[in-house]
Short mmCIF file of C-alpha atoms and ligand atoms in Angstrom, two decimals:
data_model
loop_
_atom_site.label_atom_id
_atom_site.label_comp_id
_atom_site.label_asym_id
_atom_site.label_seq_id
_atom_site.Cartn_x
_atom_site.Cartn_y
_atom_site.Cartn_z
CA MET A 22 123.99 88.96 104.97
CA LYS A 23 125.37 92.08 103.34
CA THR A 24 124.18 94.24 100.46
CA GLN A 25 124.30 97.82 99.17
CA VAL A 26 120.64 98.77 99.64
CA ALA A 27 118.43 96.88 102.11
CA ILE A 28 114.81 97.14 100.97
CA ILE A 29 112.09 96.58 103.55
CA GLY A 30 108.80 95.52 101.96
CA GLY A 31 108.05 93.46 98.87
CA GLY A 32 105.02 95.42 97.65
CA PRO A 33 105.17 97.29 94.36
CA ALA A 34 107.47 100.04 95.72
CA GLY A 35 110.14 97.67 97.10
CA LEU A 36 110.08 95.30 94.13
CA LEU A 37 110.25 98.08 91.54
CA LEU A 38 113.13 99.73 93.38
CA SER A 39 115.10 96.48 93.55
CA GLN A 40 114.52 95.83 89.85
CA LEU A 41 115.64 99.33 88.81
CA LEU A 42 118.69 99.24 91.09
CA ASP A 43 119.67 95.87 89.63
CA LEU A 44 119.43 97.29 86.09
CA HIS A 45 121.86 100.02 87.23
CA GLY A 46 124.29 97.50 88.70
CA ILE A 47 123.33 98.20 92.34
CA GLU A 48 122.79 95.29 94.72
CA SER A 49 119.79 95.01 97.01
CA VAL A 50 117.96 92.49 99.18
CA VAL A 51 114.19 92.71 99.67
CA LEU A 52 112.76 91.60 103.03
CA GLU A 53 109.02 90.90 102.93
CA ARG A 54 107.10 89.82 105.99
CA ARG A 55 104.31 87.99 104.15
CA SER A 56 104.28 85.09 101.70
CA ARG A 57 104.26 85.81 97.99
CA ASP A 58 100.72 84.39 97.67
CA TYR A 59 99.51 86.73 100.38
CA VAL A 60 101.04 89.79 98.70
CA LEU A 61 99.47 88.76 95.39
CA SER A 62 96.03 88.24 96.93
CA ARG A 63 95.68 91.90 97.89
CA ILE A 64 93.37 93.69 95.47
CA ARG A 65 94.22 97.32 94.92
CA ALA A 66 93.48 99.99 92.33
CA GLY A 67 94.06 99.54 88.64
CA VAL A 68 94.84 102.81 86.87
CA LEU A 69 98.43 103.61 85.85
CA GLU A 70 99.62 107.08 84.90
CA GLN A 71 101.78 107.50 81.80
CA GLY A 72 104.83 108.12 84.02
CA THR A 73 104.25 104.82 85.84
CA VAL A 74 103.79 103.02 82.52
CA ASP A 75 107.05 104.49 81.20
CA LEU A 76 108.89 103.55 84.40
CA LEU A 77 107.60 99.95 84.28
CA ARG A 78 108.76 99.71 80.68
CA ALA A 79 112.18 101.12 81.64
CA ALA A 80 112.29 98.50 84.40
CA GLU A 81 111.72 95.84 81.71
CA VAL A 82 108.43 94.73 83.25
CA GLY A 83 106.07 96.34 80.74
CA ALA A 84 105.55 93.56 78.18
CA ARG A 85 102.44 91.90 79.65
CA MET A 86 101.01 95.29 80.63
CA ASP A 87 101.38 96.44 77.02
CA ARG A 88 99.64 93.29 75.78
CA GLN A 89 96.85 93.03 78.34
CA GLY A 90 96.37 96.53 79.72
CA GLU A 91 93.79 98.85 78.22
CA ILE A 92 94.57 102.45 77.35
CA HIS A 93 91.75 104.77 78.36
CA ASP A 94 91.44 108.16 76.72
CA GLY A 95 88.60 109.41 78.88
CA VAL A 96 86.88 109.14 82.23
CA GLU A 97 83.35 109.96 83.36
CA ILE A 98 81.98 111.78 86.35
CA SER A 99 78.25 111.48 87.02
CA TRP A 100 75.84 113.25 89.31
CA HIS A 101 72.66 111.18 89.62
CA ASP A 102 71.65 110.90 85.94
CA GLU A 103 73.86 113.67 84.59
CA ARG A 104 76.96 112.34 82.88
CA LEU A 105 80.12 114.28 82.14
CA ASN A 106 82.78 112.75 79.94
CA ILE A 107 86.26 114.15 80.37
CA ASP A 108 88.37 113.47 77.30
CA ILE A 109 91.72 113.30 79.03
CA LYS A 110 93.59 112.41 75.84
CA ASP A 111 92.21 115.41 73.98
CA LEU A 112 92.90 117.73 76.93
CA THR A 113 96.43 116.55 77.78
CA GLY A 114 97.69 114.46 74.88
CA ARG A 115 97.95 111.49 77.25
CA GLY A 116 95.76 108.64 78.44
CA VAL A 117 95.96 106.22 81.37
CA MET A 118 96.55 102.46 81.43
CA VAL A 119 93.97 100.23 83.10
CA TYR A 120 96.01 97.32 84.49
CA GLY A 121 95.65 95.91 88.00
CA GLN A 122 98.22 96.51 90.71
CA THR A 123 98.18 92.77 91.44
CA GLU A 124 99.34 92.16 87.86
CA VAL A 125 102.08 94.79 88.22
CA THR A 126 103.29 93.05 91.38
CA GLN A 127 103.19 89.64 89.67
CA ASP A 128 105.24 90.99 86.74
CA LEU A 129 107.78 92.44 89.17
CA TYR A 130 108.17 89.10 90.98
CA THR A 131 108.66 87.33 87.65
CA ALA A 132 111.33 89.85 86.65
CA ARG A 133 113.16 89.60 89.98
CA ASP A 134 113.18 85.79 89.70
CA ALA A 135 114.46 85.95 86.11
CA ARG A 136 117.37 88.20 87.13
CA GLY A 137 118.16 86.15 90.23
CA GLY A 138 117.13 88.92 92.63
CA THR A 139 117.00 88.16 96.36
CA VAL A 140 113.50 88.59 97.78
CA LEU A 141 113.09 86.89 101.16
CA HIS A 142 109.50 86.11 102.13
CA GLU A 143 108.20 85.64 105.64
CA ALA A 144 111.15 87.82 106.62
CA GLU A 145 109.83 90.28 109.19
CA VAL A 146 111.96 93.27 110.03
CA THR A 147 112.08 93.86 113.78
CA GLY A 148 114.64 96.66 114.06
CA ILE A 149 116.76 99.09 112.06
CA GLU A 150 120.04 100.33 113.49
CA GLY A 151 122.63 102.85 112.45
CA ILE A 152 120.68 105.14 110.15
CA GLU A 153 122.45 108.14 111.68
CA GLY A 154 125.86 106.40 111.47
CA ASP A 155 128.02 105.15 108.64
CA GLY A 156 126.22 101.89 107.84
CA VAL A 157 122.93 100.21 108.67
CA THR A 158 122.00 96.90 110.25
CA VAL A 159 118.52 95.54 109.69
CA HIS A 160 117.30 92.92 112.15
CA PHE A 161 114.72 90.43 110.93
CA THR A 162 113.30 86.99 111.60
CA HIS A 163 113.26 84.40 108.86
CA GLU A 164 112.31 80.73 109.10
CA GLY A 165 112.05 81.11 112.85
CA GLU A 166 115.57 82.50 113.24
CA ALA A 167 116.81 85.97 114.12
CA LYS A 168 119.04 87.31 111.33
CA THR A 169 120.75 90.54 110.28
CA LEU A 170 121.36 92.30 107.01
CA THR A 171 124.02 95.00 106.81
CA ALA A 172 123.89 97.62 104.08
CA ASP A 173 125.02 101.11 103.05
CA PHE A 174 121.41 102.35 102.97
CA VAL A 175 117.92 101.18 103.81
CA ALA A 176 114.84 101.84 101.70
CA GLY A 177 111.63 101.75 103.74
CA CYS A 178 109.03 100.41 101.29
CA ASP A 179 107.05 98.68 104.04
CA GLY A 180 103.68 100.37 103.68
CA PHE A 181 101.72 102.39 106.20
CA HIS A 182 102.08 99.90 109.08
CA GLY A 183 105.76 99.00 108.57
CA PRO A 184 108.59 99.84 110.99
CA SER A 185 110.66 102.18 108.74
CA ARG A 186 108.83 105.44 109.27
CA LYS A 187 108.91 104.91 113.03
CA ALA A 188 112.69 104.46 112.87
CA ILE A 189 112.93 108.23 112.26
CA PRO A 190 113.10 109.84 115.71
CA GLU A 191 109.87 111.64 116.59
CA SER A 192 111.76 114.87 117.10
CA HIS A 193 112.74 114.75 113.41
CA ARG A 194 109.37 113.70 111.99
CA GLN A 195 106.12 115.52 111.35
CA GLU A 196 102.90 113.77 110.36
CA PHE A 197 99.90 115.30 108.58
CA GLU A 198 96.63 113.43 108.46
CA ARG A 199 92.99 113.61 107.41
CA ALA A 200 90.82 110.59 108.15
CA TYR A 201 87.51 110.51 106.26
CA PRO A 202 84.33 109.41 108.02
CA PHE A 203 83.62 106.63 105.51
CA GLY A 204 85.15 103.74 103.59
CA TRP A 205 84.80 102.02 100.22
CA LEU A 206 83.12 98.66 99.94
CA GLY A 207 84.65 96.99 96.87
CA LEU A 208 83.46 94.06 94.77
CA LEU A 209 85.34 92.21 92.03
CA SER A 210 83.27 90.14 89.59
CA GLU A 211 83.75 88.18 86.42
CA THR A 212 81.32 90.30 84.42
CA PRO A 213 81.79 92.77 81.59
CA PRO A 214 82.40 96.38 82.71
CA ALA A 215 79.32 98.59 83.10
CA ALA A 216 80.64 101.14 80.60
CA PRO A 217 83.70 101.52 78.37
CA GLU A 218 85.22 104.12 80.69
CA LEU A 219 85.48 104.43 84.46
CA ILE A 220 82.51 106.23 86.04
CA TYR A 221 83.03 108.21 89.26
CA ALA A 222 79.46 108.70 90.50
CA ALA A 223 78.28 111.27 93.04
CA HIS A 224 74.86 110.64 94.60
CA ASP A 225 72.89 111.75 97.65
CA ARG A 226 73.22 108.21 99.02
CA GLY A 227 76.98 108.37 98.62
CA PHE A 228 79.74 107.88 96.08
CA ALA A 229 80.08 104.90 93.73
CA LEU A 230 82.72 103.85 91.20
CA CYS A 231 82.46 101.58 88.18
CA SER A 232 85.92 100.34 87.28
CA MET A 233 87.38 97.33 85.53
CA ARG A 234 90.38 95.09 85.10
CA SER A 235 89.66 93.61 81.65
CA PRO A 236 86.74 93.12 79.21
CA THR A 237 85.53 90.27 81.43
CA LEU A 238 86.50 91.46 84.92
CA SER A 239 84.87 94.41 86.70
CA ARG A 240 85.61 96.24 89.90
CA TYR A 241 82.94 98.31 91.67
CA TYR A 242 82.86 100.35 94.85
CA VAL A 243 80.21 102.04 96.98
CA GLN A 244 80.89 104.49 99.78
CA VAL A 245 79.81 103.05 103.15
CA SER A 246 79.95 104.34 106.69
CA LEU A 247 82.84 103.11 108.84
CA SER A 248 80.47 101.11 111.04
CA GLU A 249 79.34 98.87 108.15
CA LYS A 250 80.24 95.17 108.38
CA LEU A 251 81.04 93.02 105.37
CA GLU A 252 78.65 90.29 106.54
CA ASP A 253 75.75 92.74 106.23
CA TRP A 254 76.45 93.13 102.53
CA PRO A 255 75.31 90.11 100.54
CA ALA A 256 76.07 90.61 96.84
CA GLU A 257 72.44 91.47 96.02
CA ARG A 258 72.45 94.36 98.46
CA PHE A 259 75.68 95.66 96.93
CA TRP A 260 74.32 95.49 93.38
CA ASP A 261 71.08 97.24 94.40
CA GLU A 262 72.97 100.03 96.11
CA LEU A 263 75.35 100.44 93.16
CA ARG A 264 72.45 100.59 90.69
CA THR A 265 70.79 103.33 92.74
CA ARG A 266 73.87 105.54 92.71
CA ILE A 267 74.98 105.30 89.07
CA PRO A 268 73.16 106.84 86.07
CA ALA A 269 69.91 104.99 85.31
CA ASP A 270 70.90 104.00 81.77
CA VAL A 271 74.11 102.41 83.06
CA ALA A 272 72.22 100.68 85.87
CA GLU A 273 69.73 99.21 83.42
CA THR A 274 72.35 97.33 81.44
CA LEU A 275 74.64 96.47 84.38
CA VAL A 276 75.58 92.79 84.34
CA THR A 277 75.87 91.40 87.87
CA GLY A 278 77.44 88.17 89.06
CA GLU A 279 78.94 86.27 91.96
CA PRO A 280 81.62 88.31 93.74
CA LEU A 281 85.18 86.99 93.51
CA GLU A 282 86.15 89.29 96.34
CA MET A 283 84.54 91.89 98.59
CA SER A 284 86.29 94.10 101.12
CA ILE A 285 85.94 97.39 102.99
CA ALA A 286 88.78 99.94 103.08
CA PRO A 287 88.78 103.15 105.12
CA LEU A 288 89.85 106.39 103.41
CA ARG A 289 92.76 108.42 104.65
CA SER A 290 95.10 111.20 103.56
CA PHE A 291 98.49 111.06 105.30
CA VAL A 292 101.99 112.46 104.77
CA SER A 293 105.07 112.01 106.94
CA GLU A 294 107.94 114.47 106.53
CA PRO A 295 110.81 114.20 105.80
CA MET A 296 111.12 111.13 103.57
CA ARG A 297 114.80 110.72 104.41
CA HIS A 298 116.66 110.53 107.69
CA GLY A 299 120.38 109.76 107.49
CA ARG A 300 120.74 106.45 105.64
CA LEU A 301 117.00 105.69 105.64
CA PHE A 302 114.82 106.61 102.65
CA LEU A 303 111.03 106.12 102.67
CA ALA A 304 109.08 105.36 99.49
CA GLY A 305 105.40 104.62 98.81
CA ASP A 306 102.77 104.01 101.49
CA SER A 307 105.36 104.08 104.30
CA ALA A 308 105.56 107.86 103.78
CA HIS A 309 102.11 108.76 102.48
CA ILE A 310 98.58 107.52 101.94
CA VAL A 311 95.97 108.94 99.59
CA PRO A 312 92.28 108.07 99.48
CA PRO A 313 91.66 105.84 96.42
CA THR A 314 89.60 108.45 94.55
CA GLY A 315 91.78 109.10 91.49
CA ALA A 316 93.90 105.94 91.99
CA LYS A 317 97.10 107.76 92.95
CA GLY A 318 98.50 105.30 95.56
CA LEU A 319 100.58 103.06 93.32
CA ASN A 320 101.43 105.94 91.00
CA LEU A 321 102.90 107.94 93.88
CA ALA A 322 104.93 104.93 94.99
CA ALA A 323 106.25 104.77 91.41
CA SER A 324 107.31 108.42 91.31
CA ASP A 325 109.10 108.06 94.67
CA VAL A 326 110.94 105.03 93.31
CA TYR A 327 111.81 106.96 90.16
CA TYR A 328 113.52 109.73 92.18
CA LEU A 329 115.12 107.28 94.60
CA HIS A 330 116.63 104.89 92.05
CA ARG A 331 118.10 107.82 90.15
CA ALA A 332 119.59 109.20 93.35
CA PHE A 333 121.21 105.83 94.14
CA ASP A 334 122.46 105.59 90.55
CA ARG A 335 124.09 108.99 90.85
CA PHE A 336 125.63 108.00 94.18
CA TYR A 337 127.04 104.60 93.19
CA ASN A 338 127.78 105.20 89.52
CA HIS A 339 128.62 108.91 89.37
CA GLY A 340 130.03 109.56 92.83
CA THR A 341 127.65 112.31 93.96
CA SER A 342 125.21 112.34 96.86
CA GLU A 343 123.28 115.34 95.47
CA GLY A 344 120.33 113.20 94.41
CA LEU A 345 120.12 111.51 97.81
CA ASP A 346 120.33 114.88 99.56
CA ALA A 347 117.51 116.29 97.41
CA TYR A 348 115.32 113.15 97.53
CA SER A 349 112.96 114.10 100.33
CA GLU A 350 112.24 117.58 99.04
CA THR A 351 111.87 116.44 95.42
CA ALA A 352 109.54 113.55 96.24
CA LEU A 353 107.44 115.53 98.73
CA SER A 354 106.82 118.31 96.25
CA ARG A 355 105.04 115.86 93.95
CA VAL A 356 103.44 113.95 96.84
CA TRP A 357 101.64 117.04 98.14
CA LYS A 358 100.21 117.90 94.74
CA CYS A 359 98.83 114.37 94.37
CA GLU A 360 97.53 114.53 97.95
CA ARG A 361 95.70 117.71 96.98
CA PHE A 362 94.09 116.15 93.92
CA SER A 363 93.00 112.96 95.76
CA TRP A 364 91.61 115.01 98.66
CA TRP A 365 89.79 117.39 96.27
CA MET A 366 88.25 114.59 94.22
CA THR A 367 87.20 112.79 97.41
CA SER A 368 85.70 115.99 98.81
CA MET A 369 83.73 116.74 95.66
CA LEU A 370 82.18 113.31 95.15
CA HIS A 371 81.41 111.79 98.57
CA ASP A 372 78.57 112.27 100.96
CA PHE A 373 80.00 113.72 104.18
CA PRO A 374 77.60 112.84 107.01
CA GLU A 375 78.39 116.00 109.00
CA THR A 376 78.23 118.32 106.02
CA GLY A 377 75.66 121.05 105.90
CA ALA A 378 73.72 122.53 103.01
CA PHE A 379 76.44 125.05 102.16
CA GLU A 380 79.07 122.37 101.55
CA ARG A 381 76.64 120.34 99.48
CA ARG A 382 76.09 123.36 97.23
CA MET A 383 79.88 123.73 96.96
CA GLN A 384 80.16 120.13 95.75
CA ARG A 385 77.47 120.77 93.17
CA ALA A 386 79.23 123.97 92.06
CA GLU A 387 82.47 122.03 91.56
CA PHE A 388 80.61 119.60 89.29
CA GLU A 389 78.89 122.37 87.32
CA TYR A 390 82.20 124.19 86.94
CA LEU A 391 83.71 121.04 85.40
CA GLN A 392 80.67 120.77 83.11
CA MET A 393 80.94 124.34 81.82
CA SER A 394 84.66 125.03 81.77
CA GLU A 395 87.22 123.40 79.54
CA THR A 396 89.90 125.00 81.74
CA ALA A 397 88.50 123.14 84.76
CA ARG A 398 88.39 119.88 82.82
CA LYS A 399 91.94 120.44 81.66
CA SER A 400 93.14 120.92 85.21
CA PHE A 401 91.30 117.74 86.24
CA ALA A 402 92.77 115.81 83.30
CA GLU A 403 96.31 117.06 83.93
CA ASN A 404 96.18 115.66 87.44
CA TYR A 405 94.32 112.48 86.52
CA VAL A 406 96.84 111.42 83.86
CA GLY A 407 99.64 112.27 86.30
CA LEU A 408 101.77 115.32 86.97
CA PRO A 409 105.25 115.23 85.42
CA TYR A 410 108.20 113.82 87.39
N1 LIG B 513 109.09 93.53 107.54
C1 LIG B 513 109.05 93.20 106.23
N2 LIG B 513 108.06 93.61 105.40
C2 LIG B 513 107.10 94.39 105.91
C3 LIG B 513 107.08 94.78 107.28
C4 LIG B 513 108.13 94.31 108.11
N3 LIG B 513 108.19 94.61 109.41
N4 LIG B 513 105.99 95.56 107.49
C5 LIG B 513 105.34 95.64 106.31
N5 LIG B 513 105.98 94.93 105.36
C6 LIG B 513 105.57 94.70 103.97
C7 LIG B 513 104.08 94.41 103.82
O1 LIG B 513 103.78 93.04 104.10
C8 LIG B 513 103.82 94.79 102.38
O2 LIG B 513 103.88 93.68 101.50
O3 LIG B 513 105.75 95.87 103.20
C9 LIG B 513 104.92 95.77 102.05
C10 LIG B 513 104.39 97.15 101.71
O4 LIG B 513 103.66 97.05 100.52
P1 LIG B 513 102.39 97.96 100.18
O5 LIG B 513 101.54 98.12 101.39
O6 LIG B 513 101.78 97.41 98.95
O7 LIG B 513 103.04 99.41 99.92
P2 LIG B 513 103.84 100.02 98.66
O8 LIG B 513 104.76 99.01 98.06
O9 LIG B 513 104.36 101.32 99.14
O10 LIG B 513 102.72 100.24 97.58
C11 LIG B 513 102.09 101.45 97.37
O11 LIG B 513 100.54 99.95 96.50
O12 LIG B 513 99.97 98.59 98.25
C12 LIG B 513 99.53 99.62 97.47
O13 LIG B 513 97.92 100.95 98.65
C13 LIG B 513 99.24 100.86 98.22
O14 LIG B 513 98.55 101.70 96.21
C14 LIG B 513 99.58 101.78 97.17
C15 LIG B 513 100.85 101.25 96.60
C1 LIG B 514 90.05 100.29 90.80
O1 LIG B 514 89.88 99.86 89.66
O2 LIG B 514 90.18 99.54 91.76
C2 LIG B 514 90.09 101.75 90.98
C3 LIG B 514 90.07 102.59 89.88
C4 LIG B 514 90.08 103.95 90.03
C5 LIG B 514 90.14 104.50 91.29
C6 LIG B 514 90.20 103.68 92.41
C7 LIG B 514 90.17 102.30 92.26
O3 LIG B 514 90.14 105.83 91.44
#
């Protein structure tokens, strides 16, 4: 097989890139190691920045999002029973779109099918050759057979555990990491959301989040220690813990139900530099991870893909490699700012088991500063709705 851009990974980053390249007349093949059903069963965050929304519309995959997604003009932060509403629309002129990542991925698959895009499933990449040369060969297994795909370039959209990042020689790669000593236990239920807006709740027992997917589908999280096991969390225990951590008036009216899904995810901040080596370009989780506080993961994948598809467009359609040469620096500049915001929000709202009294007072001071200062709220809102591309 032969194409212009070989894309490893059929998550949101890889699919969106292939769709945008196609719209610019650039060929690609997506190799995805899992089945489509498996990819679509992964439940991830559900808040889209304006820039992501605009990019999905430009990629001609925004119609269902525009019909079914909900625009939110505000977000709440609570501290025990104190509630702080941050009117992000008033502060920035923009809102965010509540629409699940699973739905975004579904819409991307539908669009790739409609345009006859090649997305191979159960196609596991086993090796990448030639990234320092004048063409690349991607080795993969598909339907039990070893196969190859040759291409001008390779886009590594294969998530944190994929092979692309590791194809950059260690001597040319630097990794930065902060692992947090806790995870999020999430629960999805067919119940109306606890409140009209998302509530990020800080509490002495740990962080909690009330989120949603639609007027009838809610998503909740509670911070848990890394040693917690899913089997020790029957739904009733989850609901009790959530009620304890969120403001009492919200807890009183909370509608609970049977979980559709429950899972535990560890929290991590991670960046690998550079995001380009020769003919290999990384995008999304393959290059960076953020903790979910602030829901930046998918949005960062989208901004990478924005820069990368424009760089390929300039290369193939305008004969200049300037965009490709600037890609790593351009993308990383935005990545680090989003890393900072996700790390800051995580630090302010979670219970850190090792933390002493001084740090706890600092967390409280951050909250009080947001309460008293419109400037602080504006800075929060500017980051929450998404920094410009
Ligand atoms: N060969 C082929 N595909 C692979 C391989 C491989 N060797 N290794 C990993 N993959 C696939 C995974 O199966 C996965 O479907 O790459 C895909 C990467 O997708 P995501 O992990 O969703 O990453 P990304 O597309 O960058 O999305 C970024 O979406 O998944 C969330 O948490 C993530 O919110 C973040 C955003
Ligand atoms: C979610 O709805 O899953 C969600 C929302 C906001 C976050 C993280 C997760 O910050």
